[in-house]
Short mmCIF file of C-alpha atoms and ligand atoms in Angstrom, two decimals:
data_model
loop_
_atom_site.label_atom_id
_atom_site.label_comp_id
_atom_site.label_asym_id
_atom_site.label_seq_id
_atom_site.Cartn_x
_atom_site.Cartn_y
_atom_site.Cartn_z
CA MET A 1 107.88 93.85 115.26
CA SER A 2 106.47 93.99 118.77
CA ASN A 3 103.51 96.12 119.82
CA GLU A 4 105.62 97.91 122.38
CA SER A 5 108.39 99.03 120.07
CA ALA A 6 106.01 99.88 117.22
CA ALA A 7 103.58 101.98 119.22
CA PRO A 8 104.08 105.68 119.83
CA ARG A 9 104.07 106.47 123.56
CA GLY A 10 100.56 106.24 125.02
CA VAL A 11 99.09 104.56 121.97
CA SER A 12 98.18 100.92 122.39
CA ARG A 13 96.14 98.67 120.22
CA ARG A 14 93.25 96.27 120.50
CA GLY A 15 94.21 92.81 119.23
CA LEU A 16 92.81 91.50 115.99
CA MET A 17 91.51 88.11 114.89
CA LEU A 18 93.43 86.84 111.89
CA VAL A 19 91.42 84.10 110.22
CA LEU A 20 93.01 81.83 107.63
CA SER A 21 90.67 79.54 105.72
CA SER A 22 91.35 77.22 102.80
CA PRO A 23 90.56 73.74 101.60
CA SER A 24 92.69 71.09 103.35
CA GLY A 25 96.05 70.81 101.63
CA ALA A 26 96.33 74.39 100.38
CA GLY A 27 99.18 75.05 102.82
CA LYS A 28 97.31 76.85 105.58
CA SER A 29 98.89 74.85 108.42
CA THR A 30 102.42 75.47 107.15
CA ILE A 31 101.74 79.19 106.77
CA SER A 32 100.24 79.28 110.28
CA ARG A 33 103.25 77.53 111.82
CA ARG A 34 105.66 79.95 110.15
CA LEU A 35 103.66 83.01 111.25
CA LEU A 36 103.54 81.81 114.85
CA ALA A 37 107.26 81.03 114.89
CA GLU A 38 108.21 84.40 113.40
CA ASP A 39 105.76 86.75 115.11
CA PRO A 40 105.82 86.97 118.91
CA ASP A 41 102.62 89.09 118.99
CA LEU A 42 100.53 86.34 117.45
CA ALA A 43 99.01 83.42 119.38
CA MET A 44 97.10 80.47 117.97
CA SER A 45 93.52 79.85 118.92
CA VAL A 46 93.43 76.13 119.76
CA SER A 47 90.05 74.74 118.73
CA VAL A 48 88.10 71.94 120.33
CA THR A 49 87.18 69.02 118.09
CA THR A 50 85.37 65.71 118.39
CA ARG A 51 87.52 64.11 115.67
CA GLN A 52 90.24 61.59 116.49
CA PRO A 53 93.83 62.88 116.69
CA ARG A 54 95.96 62.15 113.61
CA PRO A 55 99.40 60.61 114.13
CA GLY A 56 101.69 63.25 115.60
CA GLU A 57 98.93 65.60 116.74
CA VAL A 58 99.23 66.77 120.33
CA ASP A 59 96.24 67.35 122.61
CA GLY A 60 96.16 70.99 123.76
CA LYS A 61 98.48 72.13 120.97
CA ASP A 62 96.88 71.10 117.67
CA TYR A 63 93.40 70.77 119.14
CA HIS A 64 91.69 70.07 122.42
CA PHE A 65 90.33 66.61 121.62
CA ILE A 66 86.98 66.21 123.37
CA ASP A 67 83.94 63.98 123.12
CA ARG A 68 80.53 64.96 121.82
CA ALA A 69 78.98 65.32 125.29
CA ARG A 70 81.65 67.87 126.31
CA PHE A 71 81.22 69.71 123.00
CA ASP A 72 77.46 69.97 123.52
CA GLN A 73 78.09 71.24 127.05
CA LEU A 74 80.42 74.00 125.75
CA VAL A 75 77.78 75.06 123.22
CA ALA A 76 75.10 75.13 125.94
CA GLU A 77 77.34 77.27 128.21
CA ASP A 78 78.02 79.71 125.34
CA GLY A 79 81.68 78.83 125.76
CA LEU A 80 82.38 78.79 122.02
CA LEU A 81 82.84 81.91 119.92
CA GLU A 82 81.83 79.92 116.85
CA TYR A 83 81.39 76.29 115.93
CA ALA A 84 80.66 74.12 112.93
CA VAL A 85 80.36 70.55 111.72
CA VAL A 86 83.11 69.70 109.22
CA PHE A 87 83.57 66.18 107.76
CA GLU A 88 80.98 64.88 110.25
CA ASN A 89 83.03 66.10 113.21
CA CYS A 90 82.35 69.08 115.44
CA TYR A 91 84.86 71.94 115.71
CA GLY A 92 84.69 75.10 117.79
CA THR A 93 86.68 78.06 119.10
CA PRO A 94 86.84 78.47 122.90
CA ARG A 95 85.75 82.01 123.66
CA ALA A 96 87.63 82.98 126.84
CA LEU A 97 91.22 82.98 125.58
CA VAL A 98 90.32 84.97 122.48
CA GLU A 99 88.54 87.70 124.42
CA GLN A 100 91.38 88.00 126.95
CA SER A 101 93.99 88.24 124.19
CA LEU A 102 92.15 90.92 122.22
CA ARG A 103 91.72 93.06 125.32
CA ALA A 104 95.42 92.67 126.11
CA GLY A 105 96.32 93.87 122.60
CA ARG A 106 97.49 90.47 121.39
CA ASP A 107 96.51 89.11 118.00
CA VAL A 108 94.96 85.70 117.61
CA LEU A 109 95.36 83.40 114.62
CA PHE A 110 92.46 81.11 113.66
CA ASP A 111 92.45 78.11 111.35
CA ILE A 112 88.70 77.79 110.89
CA ASP A 113 86.40 77.11 107.97
CA TRP A 114 83.99 79.46 106.16
CA GLN A 115 81.11 78.60 108.52
CA GLY A 116 83.15 79.74 111.52
CA THR A 117 84.38 82.84 109.69
CA GLN A 118 80.80 83.88 108.94
CA GLN A 119 79.89 83.56 112.62
CA VAL A 120 82.91 85.59 113.73
CA ALA A 121 82.08 88.23 111.10
CA GLU A 122 78.55 88.52 112.51
CA LYS A 123 79.74 88.83 116.11
CA ALA A 124 82.94 90.83 115.83
CA ARG A 125 83.43 92.22 112.35
CA THR A 126 85.70 95.09 113.38
CA ASP A 127 88.19 92.75 115.08
CA LEU A 128 88.29 90.35 112.13
CA VAL A 129 90.88 90.16 109.37
CA SER A 130 90.02 87.30 107.03
CA ILE A 131 92.30 85.68 104.46
CA PHE A 132 91.44 82.86 102.09
CA ILE A 133 94.35 80.67 100.95
CA LEU A 134 93.92 79.15 97.47
CA PRO A 135 96.01 76.31 96.04
CA PRO A 136 97.73 77.09 92.70
CA SER A 137 95.65 74.37 90.95
CA ALA A 138 93.38 71.39 91.59
CA ALA A 139 96.16 68.97 90.59
CA GLU A 140 98.56 70.55 93.08
CA LEU A 141 95.96 70.36 95.85
CA GLU A 142 95.48 66.63 95.22
CA ARG A 143 99.25 66.08 95.10
CA ARG A 144 99.68 67.85 98.47
CA LEU A 145 96.90 65.80 100.07
CA HIS A 146 98.62 62.57 98.95
CA THR A 147 102.11 63.72 100.01
CA ARG A 148 100.81 64.55 103.46
CA ALA A 149 100.03 60.82 103.80
CA GLN A 150 98.06 61.39 106.97
CA ASP A 151 94.74 60.33 105.53
CA SER A 152 93.36 57.25 103.78
CA ASP A 153 92.41 57.37 100.05
CA GLU A 154 88.78 57.45 101.12
CA VAL A 155 89.36 60.52 103.30
CA ILE A 156 91.40 62.20 100.54
CA ARG A 157 88.51 61.69 98.08
CA LYS A 158 86.16 63.31 100.59
CA ARG A 159 88.57 66.21 101.12
CA MET A 160 88.83 66.86 97.36
CA ALA A 161 85.03 66.93 97.06
CA LYS A 162 84.82 69.23 100.08
CA ALA A 163 87.53 71.52 98.65
CA SER A 164 85.22 72.66 95.90
CA ASP A 165 82.58 73.60 98.48
CA GLU A 166 85.12 75.44 100.69
CA ILE A 167 86.61 77.34 97.72
CA SER A 168 83.16 78.54 96.66
CA HIS A 169 83.27 80.82 99.74
CA TYR A 170 86.49 82.67 98.81
CA ALA A 171 84.62 85.90 98.00
CA GLU A 172 83.41 86.23 101.60
CA TYR A 173 87.02 86.96 102.67
CA GLU A 174 88.76 90.34 102.65
CA TYR A 175 92.06 89.01 101.27
CA VAL A 176 93.06 86.11 99.02
CA VAL A 177 96.54 84.57 98.88
CA VAL A 178 97.35 82.02 96.14
CA ASN A 179 99.90 79.69 97.66
CA HIS A 180 102.39 79.10 94.81
CA ASP A 181 105.35 79.37 97.11
CA ILE A 182 105.32 79.12 100.88
CA ASP A 183 107.89 81.90 101.52
CA GLU A 184 105.99 84.28 99.28
CA SER A 185 102.66 83.41 100.89
CA VAL A 186 104.05 83.92 104.40
CA ALA A 187 105.44 87.31 103.32
CA GLN A 188 102.05 88.29 101.88
CA VAL A 189 100.17 87.33 105.04
CA LYS A 190 102.72 89.25 107.13
CA ALA A 191 102.20 92.32 104.94
CA ILE A 192 98.43 92.11 105.49
CA LEU A 193 98.99 91.76 109.23
CA THR A 194 101.34 94.75 109.38
CA ALA A 195 98.86 96.96 107.53
CA GLU A 196 95.89 95.82 109.61
CA ARG A 197 97.80 96.47 112.85
CA LEU A 198 98.24 100.08 111.75
CA ARG A 199 94.53 100.60 111.07
CA ARG A 200 93.52 103.79 112.81
CA THR A 201 90.36 102.33 114.31
CA ARG A 202 92.30 99.64 116.22
CA ARG A 203 94.61 102.12 117.91
CA VAL A 204 93.62 103.13 121.41
CA GLY A 205 94.84 106.52 122.68
CA LEU A 206 95.65 107.90 119.26
CA SER A 207 93.63 111.11 119.64
CA ASP A 208 95.45 111.98 122.91
CA PHE A 209 98.76 111.27 121.19
CA VAL A 210 97.85 113.61 118.33
CA LYS A 211 96.72 116.27 120.82
CA SER A 212 100.09 116.01 122.56
CA ILE A 213 101.80 116.66 119.23
CA GLN A 214 99.48 119.57 118.49
CA ALA A 215 100.12 121.04 121.94
CA GLY A 216 103.80 121.33 121.07
CA LEU A 217 103.28 122.99 117.70
P1 LIG B 301 91.19 69.20 110.18
O1 LIG B 301 90.33 68.08 110.63
O2 LIG B 301 91.86 68.92 108.87
O3 LIG B 301 92.17 69.63 111.24
O4 LIG B 301 90.24 70.46 109.94
C1 LIG B 301 89.17 70.35 109.07
C2 LIG B 301 88.56 71.72 108.85
O5 LIG B 301 87.99 72.20 110.06
C3 LIG B 301 89.56 72.79 108.38
O6 LIG B 301 88.98 73.47 107.28
C4 LIG B 301 89.67 73.71 109.56
O7 LIG B 301 89.89 75.04 109.15
C5 LIG B 301 88.31 73.56 110.20
N1 LIG B 301 88.34 73.92 111.63
C6 LIG B 301 89.27 73.59 112.55
N2 LIG B 301 88.97 74.11 113.76
C7 LIG B 301 87.80 74.79 113.59
C8 LIG B 301 86.98 75.57 114.47
O8 LIG B 301 87.23 75.74 115.66
N3 LIG B 301 85.87 76.11 113.92
C9 LIG B 301 85.53 75.94 112.61
N4 LIG B 301 84.44 76.54 112.17
N5 LIG B 301 86.29 75.23 111.75
C10 LIG B 301 87.40 74.66 112.24
#
């Protein structure tokens, strides 16, 4: 559903920030990929990170891979909308693209952790739609981390320990999706997105549109 075809004449919409958070392995990346492929009005916010690329990750697509000096420079310039240290690496959201997109009525998808979500909520609560993705069980989370085979056993152990910490923040999110089945989870996130796009407060020009209806009555 595109903004153009969905909007009544003269009514446009400010973009929203759709934040998906979860422990690693809960299926957030798969859900994100599907949403981006199936929804032309949604663009991914590509974060900067100081961590090393994993096999198969592409600079500029998965992340902008930068060094610590560049990261510190971005923080000093106020170039990041939010940032956090996760697993001893720095991550942050470049500000400019997000602000441009929202003004242009395009929605932006974020894969950020609870620390970043809290910062976005403080700065731009009305633009934020936050969803926490839970795994169906601890055993399933561990199985998914092993199947992914991108990380060493040591890193997987760290991720499992960190998962408990991440999950403890679920109640700070507006929506929770339990990822039993990827198709069902994608459908649920799309339903949230559809409803949030129709929120009256996001719709610019609505009062003039209503007046134009009233004028003809
Ligand atoms: P990974 O290294 O597995 O790609 O990401 C580790 C964690 O960092 C994930 O929970 C992910 O959501 C989070 N993350 C990725 N980019 C950002 C960002 O720009 N800001 C914040 N706060 N967290 C991020």
